[in-house]
Amino acid sequence: MIKVEHLVKKYGDRYAVNDISFEVRKGEIVGFLGPNGAGKSTTLNILTGYLSSTSGKAMVDGLDILEYPMEVKKKIGFLPEQPPLYLDMTVREYLNFIYDLRKCTLNRREHINEIIRVVKLDGTENRMIKNLSKGYRQRAGIAGAIVGNPEVIIFDEPTNGLDPRQIIDIRNLIKELGKDHTVILSTHILSEVKTICDRILIISEGKIVADQLTGNIDSELRGNRRISVRIDGPSDKVLAELKKLHGVLYANIGAQYTDGSATFLIESKNDMDIRKPMFHMLAKNSWPILLLEFPGANIEDVFISVVDETEHEHEQKGGNKKQ
Ligand code: ADP
Ligand code: MG
């Protein structure tokens, strides 16, 4: 349904988005998790056609957003980080306004009534948006996003600034909409994606550093150390020796080069640094290291900078007991 290929956005010589590729299948609810400044909003604004990219490609339902901007906008409902609400309109006026803006062809009255019901704005439809609580304003923003019945809905940090009760309501609403829409939910809160999403993409410093089904995300986050090392030596023998190193859980050959060297991908236990024993083993065999890298190594860094509300709850409970 959504396909993003090698998306790049530069501001001056700084990368806000640095070569992001991912796909979202029809009907999926995908979480876009990352700390502030990771590049979430930039990516979503490009995907929805509100921002141009420096390079790369984004497609929605097979249509390139640059070639078919109008068609793509019709397929996507977008709740930006700061939804552009018209404070002096009533909820119903606002929805009618968006209906006209989108040149919607569904039965106006029925469609808008349906949205008001789904988003649970009943009773507030004739109130001015400026008189609504923040939670209800957010509902009005979501209502606006689904005018025209788009197949995809994209939420950018939809629960920011809401109180706990409103947060639960908005999360439930997103879950409900996820039943018959393709959804992308951006957030810096780990538990939010865990409770709502099927799949989680973790974004850090403009790059995707993990792409996992929600059930696997904990092991990914608290996961093992991974290194990628290019070694000059007979690859089968090198691989066999690497696997023997204490702490290595997994080793495999990545790329092989014409100069006889190869890249090995090694995963080790989180508390094991295998670099020193690896160096000694390779030196003993006269197999030089040409390059050593940590692919996606900062998943742990991402983890500590995204908020895990469930952990905070545990901490608070623990703290209360002591008092
Ligand atoms: P997130 O939504 O994950 O918090 P953003 O996509 O808003 O992150 O920002 C990614 C990076 O791009 C940040 O470092 C931010 O400061 C930078 N950035 C965003 N918008 C602009 C802009 N208009 N001009 C310069 N830098 C920007
Ligand atoms: Mg943002």
Short mmCIF file of C-alpha atoms and ligand atoms in Angstrom, two decimals:
data_model
loop_
_atom_site.label_atom_id
_atom_site.label_comp_id
_atom_site.label_asym_id
_atom_site.label_seq_id
_atom_site.Cartn_x
_atom_site.Cartn_y
_atom_site.Cartn_z
CA MET A 1 0.00 0.00 0.00
CA ILE A 2 2.86 2.34 0.91
CA LYS A 3 6.34 2.03 -0.44
CA VAL A 4 9.19 4.36 0.43
CA GLU A 5 12.51 3.93 -1.31
CA HIS A 6 15.78 5.60 -0.33
CA LEU A 7 14.09 8.73 0.95
CA VAL A 8 16.47 11.56 1.80
CA LYS A 9 15.76 15.02 3.18
CA LYS A 10 18.57 17.44 3.79
CA TYR A 11 18.40 20.82 5.49
CA GLY A 12 21.59 22.57 4.47
CA ASP A 13 24.18 19.87 4.90
CA ARG A 14 22.32 18.12 7.73
CA TYR A 15 20.26 15.01 7.07
CA ALA A 16 16.79 15.01 8.66
CA VAL A 17 16.03 11.78 6.79
CA ASN A 18 18.95 9.72 5.61
CA ASP A 19 18.08 6.95 3.14
CA ILE A 20 14.87 5.53 4.55
CA SER A 21 13.14 2.60 2.85
CA PHE A 22 10.12 0.67 4.09
CA GLU A 23 6.83 -0.82 3.02
CA VAL A 24 3.43 -0.91 4.64
CA ARG A 25 0.98 -3.54 3.46
CA LYS A 26 -2.74 -3.01 3.15
CA GLY A 27 -4.52 -3.32 6.48
CA GLU A 28 -1.38 -3.12 8.61
CA ILE A 29 -1.05 -0.83 11.63
CA VAL A 30 2.56 0.22 11.66
CA GLY A 31 4.26 2.14 14.44
CA PHE A 32 6.88 4.70 13.64
CA LEU A 33 8.89 4.85 16.84
CA GLY A 34 11.79 7.16 17.54
CA PRO A 35 13.06 9.87 19.84
CA ASN A 36 12.43 13.56 19.18
CA GLY A 37 14.34 14.78 16.17
CA ALA A 38 14.66 11.28 14.66
CA GLY A 39 12.99 12.30 11.40
CA LYS A 40 9.49 10.92 11.91
CA SER A 41 7.54 14.06 11.01
CA THR A 42 9.81 14.81 8.08
CA THR A 43 9.21 11.35 6.61
CA LEU A 44 5.45 11.53 7.15
CA ASN A 45 5.20 15.04 5.73
CA ILE A 46 6.97 13.86 2.59
CA LEU A 47 4.78 10.78 2.34
CA THR A 48 1.64 12.91 2.55
CA GLY A 49 2.88 15.41 0.01
CA TYR A 50 3.29 18.35 2.41
CA LEU A 51 7.05 18.49 2.08
CA SER A 52 9.37 17.79 -0.82
CA SER A 53 12.18 15.29 -0.53
CA THR A 54 15.81 15.85 -1.50
CA SER A 55 15.85 12.46 -3.23
CA GLY A 56 14.16 9.10 -3.15
CA LYS A 57 10.73 7.88 -3.95
CA ALA A 58 7.42 7.42 -2.16
CA MET A 59 4.44 5.56 -3.55
CA VAL A 60 0.93 5.10 -2.27
CA ASP A 61 -1.15 2.33 -3.81
CA GLY A 62 1.27 2.16 -6.72
CA LEU A 63 1.13 5.91 -7.41
CA ASP A 64 4.25 8.06 -7.14
CA ILE A 65 3.46 11.02 -4.88
CA LEU A 66 5.30 13.43 -7.16
CA GLU A 67 3.48 12.33 -10.29
CA TYR A 68 0.02 11.98 -8.74
CA PRO A 69 -0.11 14.39 -5.79
CA MET A 70 -3.88 14.90 -5.88
CA GLU A 71 -4.78 11.23 -6.16
CA VAL A 72 -2.35 10.34 -3.39
CA LYS A 73 -3.75 13.02 -1.07
CA LYS A 74 -7.20 11.52 -1.56
CA LYS A 75 -5.97 8.13 -0.46
CA ILE A 76 -4.37 9.43 2.74
CA GLY A 77 -5.92 10.97 5.81
CA PHE A 78 -3.26 12.85 7.75
CA LEU A 79 -3.26 14.13 11.29
CA PRO A 80 -0.14 16.30 11.45
CA GLU A 81 1.73 17.02 14.66
CA GLN A 82 -0.01 20.41 14.80
CA PRO A 83 -3.40 19.88 13.13
CA PRO A 84 -4.59 23.00 11.30
CA LEU A 85 -7.92 23.44 13.04
CA TYR A 86 -10.09 26.45 12.36
CA LEU A 87 -10.93 27.59 15.85
CA ASP A 88 -13.86 29.79 14.89
CA MET A 89 -15.69 27.02 13.08
CA THR A 90 -18.00 24.53 14.70
CA VAL A 91 -17.03 20.90 14.36
CA ARG A 92 -19.68 20.38 11.70
CA GLU A 93 -18.64 23.50 9.75
CA TYR A 94 -15.05 22.31 9.89
CA LEU A 95 -15.93 18.88 8.51
CA ASN A 96 -18.05 20.47 5.77
CA PHE A 97 -15.15 22.76 4.94
CA ILE A 98 -12.79 19.81 4.52
CA TYR A 99 -15.44 17.95 2.56
CA ASP A 100 -15.45 20.81 0.03
CA LEU A 101 -11.68 21.15 0.06
CA ARG A 102 -11.28 17.48 -0.82
CA LYS A 103 -14.03 17.66 -3.44
CA CYS A 104 -15.64 14.72 -1.75
CA THR A 105 -18.40 12.92 -3.64
CA LEU A 106 -19.93 10.79 -0.88
CA ASN A 107 -23.36 11.79 0.40
CA ARG A 108 -22.44 14.85 2.45
CA ARG A 109 -24.87 14.61 5.33
CA GLU A 110 -24.62 10.86 5.76
CA HIS A 111 -20.84 10.85 5.53
CA ILE A 112 -20.30 13.66 8.02
CA ASN A 113 -22.82 12.18 10.45
CA GLU A 114 -21.06 8.86 10.17
CA ILE A 115 -17.69 10.46 10.96
CA ILE A 116 -19.12 12.32 13.94
CA ARG A 117 -20.46 9.02 15.24
CA VAL A 118 -17.25 7.00 14.62
CA VAL A 119 -15.01 9.63 16.21
CA LYS A 120 -17.51 10.09 19.06
CA LEU A 121 -18.02 13.78 18.56
CA ASP A 122 -21.80 13.47 19.02
CA GLY A 123 -23.12 16.36 21.05
CA THR A 124 -20.18 18.62 20.24
CA GLU A 125 -20.79 18.99 16.52
CA ASN A 126 -22.32 22.44 16.91
CA ARG A 127 -19.71 23.77 19.31
CA MET A 128 -16.88 25.97 18.19
CA ILE A 129 -13.56 24.19 18.03
CA LYS A 130 -11.94 26.82 20.27
CA ASN A 131 -14.33 25.83 23.05
CA LEU A 132 -13.41 22.14 22.94
CA SER A 133 -10.99 20.42 25.31
CA LYS A 134 -7.66 19.35 23.86
CA GLY A 135 -8.85 15.75 23.65
CA TYR A 136 -11.94 16.75 21.67
CA ARG A 137 -9.91 19.04 19.43
CA GLN A 138 -7.74 16.06 18.63
CA ARG A 139 -10.88 14.09 17.81
CA ALA A 140 -11.94 16.92 15.50
CA GLY A 141 -8.53 16.69 13.82
CA ILE A 142 -8.96 12.94 13.36
CA ALA A 143 -12.50 13.48 12.06
CA GLY A 144 -11.08 15.91 9.50
CA ALA A 145 -8.44 13.37 8.49
CA ILE A 146 -11.00 10.72 7.63
CA VAL A 147 -13.29 12.92 5.51
CA GLY A 148 -13.54 11.25 2.12
CA ASN A 149 -12.89 7.81 3.60
CA PRO A 150 -9.18 7.53 2.79
CA GLU A 151 -7.71 4.02 2.79
CA VAL A 152 -4.63 5.08 4.74
CA ILE A 153 -4.56 7.17 7.91
CA ILE A 154 -1.34 8.67 9.22
CA PHE A 155 -1.12 10.00 12.77
CA ASP A 156 1.87 12.07 13.83
CA GLU A 157 2.25 11.94 17.64
CA PRO A 158 -1.52 12.05 18.16
CA THR A 159 -1.46 11.81 21.95
CA ASN A 160 1.11 14.53 22.62
CA GLY A 161 -0.09 16.99 25.21
CA LEU A 162 -3.21 15.05 26.20
CA ASP A 163 -4.07 13.95 29.72
CA PRO A 164 -4.06 10.23 30.59
CA ARG A 165 -7.81 9.74 30.08
CA GLN A 166 -7.73 11.49 26.70
CA ILE A 167 -4.67 9.47 25.71
CA ILE A 168 -6.55 6.20 26.34
CA ASP A 169 -9.56 7.46 24.35
CA ILE A 170 -7.47 8.53 21.36
CA ARG A 171 -5.51 5.26 21.39
CA ASN A 172 -8.76 3.29 21.41
CA LEU A 173 -10.05 5.38 18.54
CA ILE A 174 -6.90 4.72 16.52
CA LYS A 175 -7.21 0.98 17.22
CA GLU A 176 -10.82 1.10 16.09
CA LEU A 177 -9.93 2.91 12.86
CA GLY A 178 -7.12 0.40 12.34
CA LYS A 179 -9.67 -2.36 11.89
CA ASP A 180 -10.60 -1.17 8.43
CA HIS A 181 -7.76 1.16 7.46
CA THR A 182 -4.06 0.97 6.84
CA VAL A 183 -2.49 3.03 9.62
CA ILE A 184 0.87 4.61 10.37
CA LEU A 185 1.25 5.91 13.91
CA SER A 186 4.25 8.00 14.80
CA THR A 187 5.25 8.31 18.44
CA HIS A 188 8.19 8.48 20.81
CA ILE A 189 6.36 6.30 23.32
CA LEU A 190 7.21 2.62 23.18
CA SER A 191 4.13 1.35 24.99
CA GLU A 192 1.89 3.28 22.60
CA VAL A 193 3.11 1.35 19.58
CA LYS A 194 3.15 -1.87 21.57
CA THR A 195 -0.53 -1.61 22.43
CA ILE A 196 -1.73 -0.41 19.03
CA CYS A 197 0.56 -1.65 16.26
CA ASP A 198 1.18 -4.95 14.46
CA ARG A 199 4.62 -3.93 13.37
CA ILE A 200 7.16 -1.39 14.57
CA LEU A 201 9.72 0.57 12.61
CA ILE A 202 12.30 2.21 14.81
CA ILE A 203 13.80 5.38 13.45
CA SER A 204 16.87 7.10 14.80
CA GLU A 205 18.92 9.94 13.35
CA GLY A 206 17.10 9.74 10.05
CA LYS A 207 17.56 6.00 9.59
CA ILE A 208 15.43 2.92 10.16
CA VAL A 209 17.31 0.86 12.71
CA ALA A 210 14.75 -1.89 13.29
CA ASP A 211 11.70 -3.32 11.56
CA GLN A 212 9.97 -5.94 13.68
CA LEU A 213 6.63 -7.49 14.45
CA THR A 214 5.43 -6.06 17.73
CA GLY A 215 5.80 -9.41 19.51
CA ASN A 216 9.52 -9.45 18.76
CA ILE A 217 10.33 -5.88 19.61
CA ASP A 218 11.51 -6.40 23.18
CA SER A 219 14.24 -8.80 22.20
CA GLU A 220 15.18 -6.42 19.41
CA LEU A 221 15.39 -3.46 21.75
CA ARG A 222 17.17 -5.16 24.58
CA GLY A 223 18.85 -7.24 21.97
CA ASN A 224 22.21 -8.63 21.23
CA ARG A 225 25.28 -6.89 19.98
CA ARG A 226 25.86 -7.04 16.30
CA ILE A 227 29.03 -6.30 14.43
CA SER A 228 29.91 -6.47 10.81
CA VAL A 229 33.57 -7.14 10.09
CA ARG A 230 35.44 -7.43 6.83
CA ILE A 231 38.27 -9.95 7.08
CA ASP A 232 40.94 -11.00 4.60
CA GLY A 233 41.19 -14.78 4.83
CA PRO A 234 39.67 -18.07 3.62
CA SER A 235 36.04 -17.33 4.38
CA ASP A 236 34.92 -20.82 5.37
CA LYS A 237 37.77 -21.23 7.83
CA VAL A 238 37.32 -17.70 9.16
CA LEU A 239 33.62 -18.33 9.69
CA ALA A 240 34.26 -21.60 11.53
CA GLU A 241 36.75 -19.88 13.86
CA LEU A 242 34.44 -16.93 14.49
CA LYS A 243 31.65 -19.28 15.52
CA LYS A 244 33.98 -20.88 18.09
CA LEU A 245 34.60 -17.58 19.90
CA HIS A 246 33.12 -17.43 23.38
CA GLY A 247 29.88 -15.40 23.41
CA VAL A 248 29.14 -15.61 19.70
CA LEU A 249 25.51 -16.57 19.11
CA TYR A 250 25.42 -16.30 15.38
CA ALA A 251 27.86 -15.67 12.54
CA ASN A 252 27.38 -15.64 8.83
CA ILE A 253 29.01 -14.43 5.64
CA GLY A 254 27.60 -11.23 4.13
CA ALA A 255 29.32 -9.89 1.05
CA GLN A 256 32.32 -11.52 -0.58
CA TYR A 257 34.89 -9.46 -2.47
CA THR A 258 37.16 -10.14 -5.44
CA ASP A 259 40.25 -9.47 -3.31
CA GLY A 260 39.39 -12.61 -1.33
CA SER A 261 38.04 -10.82 1.70
CA ALA A 262 34.49 -11.12 3.00
CA THR A 263 32.15 -9.35 5.39
CA PHE A 264 31.01 -11.40 8.36
CA LEU A 265 27.92 -10.60 10.37
CA ILE A 266 28.31 -11.59 13.98
CA GLU A 267 25.82 -11.46 16.80
CA SER A 268 26.96 -11.89 20.36
CA LYS A 269 25.40 -11.75 23.79
CA ASN A 270 24.61 -8.25 24.91
CA ASP A 271 27.13 -8.32 27.75
CA MET A 272 29.96 -9.72 25.61
CA ASP A 273 32.39 -7.68 23.63
CA ILE A 274 33.98 -10.16 21.28
CA ARG A 275 36.30 -7.67 19.57
CA LYS A 276 39.41 -8.48 21.61
CA PRO A 277 39.19 -12.30 21.46
CA MET A 278 38.31 -11.98 17.78
CA PHE A 279 41.37 -9.83 17.17
CA HIS A 280 43.68 -12.36 18.89
CA MET A 281 42.20 -15.28 16.95
CA LEU A 282 42.53 -13.44 13.63
CA ALA A 283 46.07 -12.27 14.42
CA LYS A 284 47.13 -15.83 15.28
CA ASN A 285 45.88 -16.94 11.86
CA SER A 286 47.27 -13.88 10.01
CA TRP A 287 43.82 -12.87 8.79
CA PRO A 288 43.75 -9.03 8.75
CA ILE A 289 40.66 -7.00 9.65
CA LEU A 290 39.86 -4.51 6.91
CA LEU A 291 36.78 -2.91 8.42
CA LEU A 292 34.67 -3.16 11.56
CA GLU A 293 31.21 -1.66 11.89
CA PHE A 294 28.19 -1.72 14.18
CA PRO A 295 25.13 -2.03 11.94
CA GLY A 296 22.08 -0.55 13.62
CA ALA A 297 24.14 -0.54 16.76
CA ASN A 298 22.30 2.31 18.38
CA ILE A 299 19.04 0.47 18.91
CA GLU A 300 19.85 0.51 22.61
CA ASP A 301 20.46 4.24 22.43
CA VAL A 302 17.11 4.64 20.75
CA PHE A 303 15.52 2.56 23.43
CA ILE A 304 16.68 4.75 26.27
CA SER A 305 15.55 7.86 24.46
CA VAL A 306 12.04 6.61 23.71
CA VAL A 307 9.69 6.61 26.62
CA ASP A 308 8.54 3.25 27.88
CA GLU A 309 5.45 4.08 29.90
CA THR A 310 4.97 0.53 31.12
CA GLU A 311 8.44 0.58 32.67
CA HIS A 312 7.75 3.92 34.28
CA GLU A 313 4.61 2.47 35.81
CA HIS A 314 6.62 -0.41 37.26
CA GLU A 315 9.16 2.00 38.65
CA GLN A 316 6.47 4.12 40.25
CA LYS A 317 4.82 1.09 41.82
CA GLY A 318 8.18 -0.03 43.16
CA GLY A 319 8.83 3.44 44.49
CA ASN A 320 5.48 3.62 46.24
CA LYS A 321 6.10 0.38 48.10
CA LYS A 322 9.24 1.78 49.65
CA GLN A 323 7.47 4.85 51.00
P1 ADP B 1 10.73 13.94 14.74
O1 ADP B 1 9.38 14.16 14.14
O2 ADP B 1 11.14 12.51 14.75
O3 ADP B 1 10.82 14.55 16.11
P2 ADP B 1 11.64 15.75 12.66
O4 ADP B 1 11.32 15.03 11.40
O5 ADP B 1 10.71 16.81 13.08
O6 ADP B 1 11.82 14.69 13.84
O7 ADP B 1 13.09 16.37 12.56
C1 ADP B 1 14.22 15.65 12.13
C2 ADP B 1 15.45 16.55 12.12
O8 ADP B 1 15.31 17.53 11.11
C3 ADP B 1 15.64 17.30 13.43
O9 ADP B 1 17.01 17.33 13.69
C4 ADP B 1 15.10 18.68 13.13
O10 ADP B 1 15.76 19.63 13.91
C5 ADP B 1 15.44 18.83 11.65
N1 ADP B 1 14.47 19.71 10.97
C6 ADP B 1 13.14 19.52 10.85
N2 ADP B 1 12.55 20.49 10.15
C7 ADP B 1 13.52 21.36 9.83
C8 ADP B 1 13.56 22.61 9.10
N3 ADP B 1 12.46 23.14 8.57
N4 ADP B 1 14.78 23.22 8.96
C9 ADP B 1 15.89 22.67 9.50
N5 ADP B 1 15.94 21.52 10.17
C10 ADP B 1 14.76 20.86 10.35
MG MG B 2 7.74 14.97 14.93
#
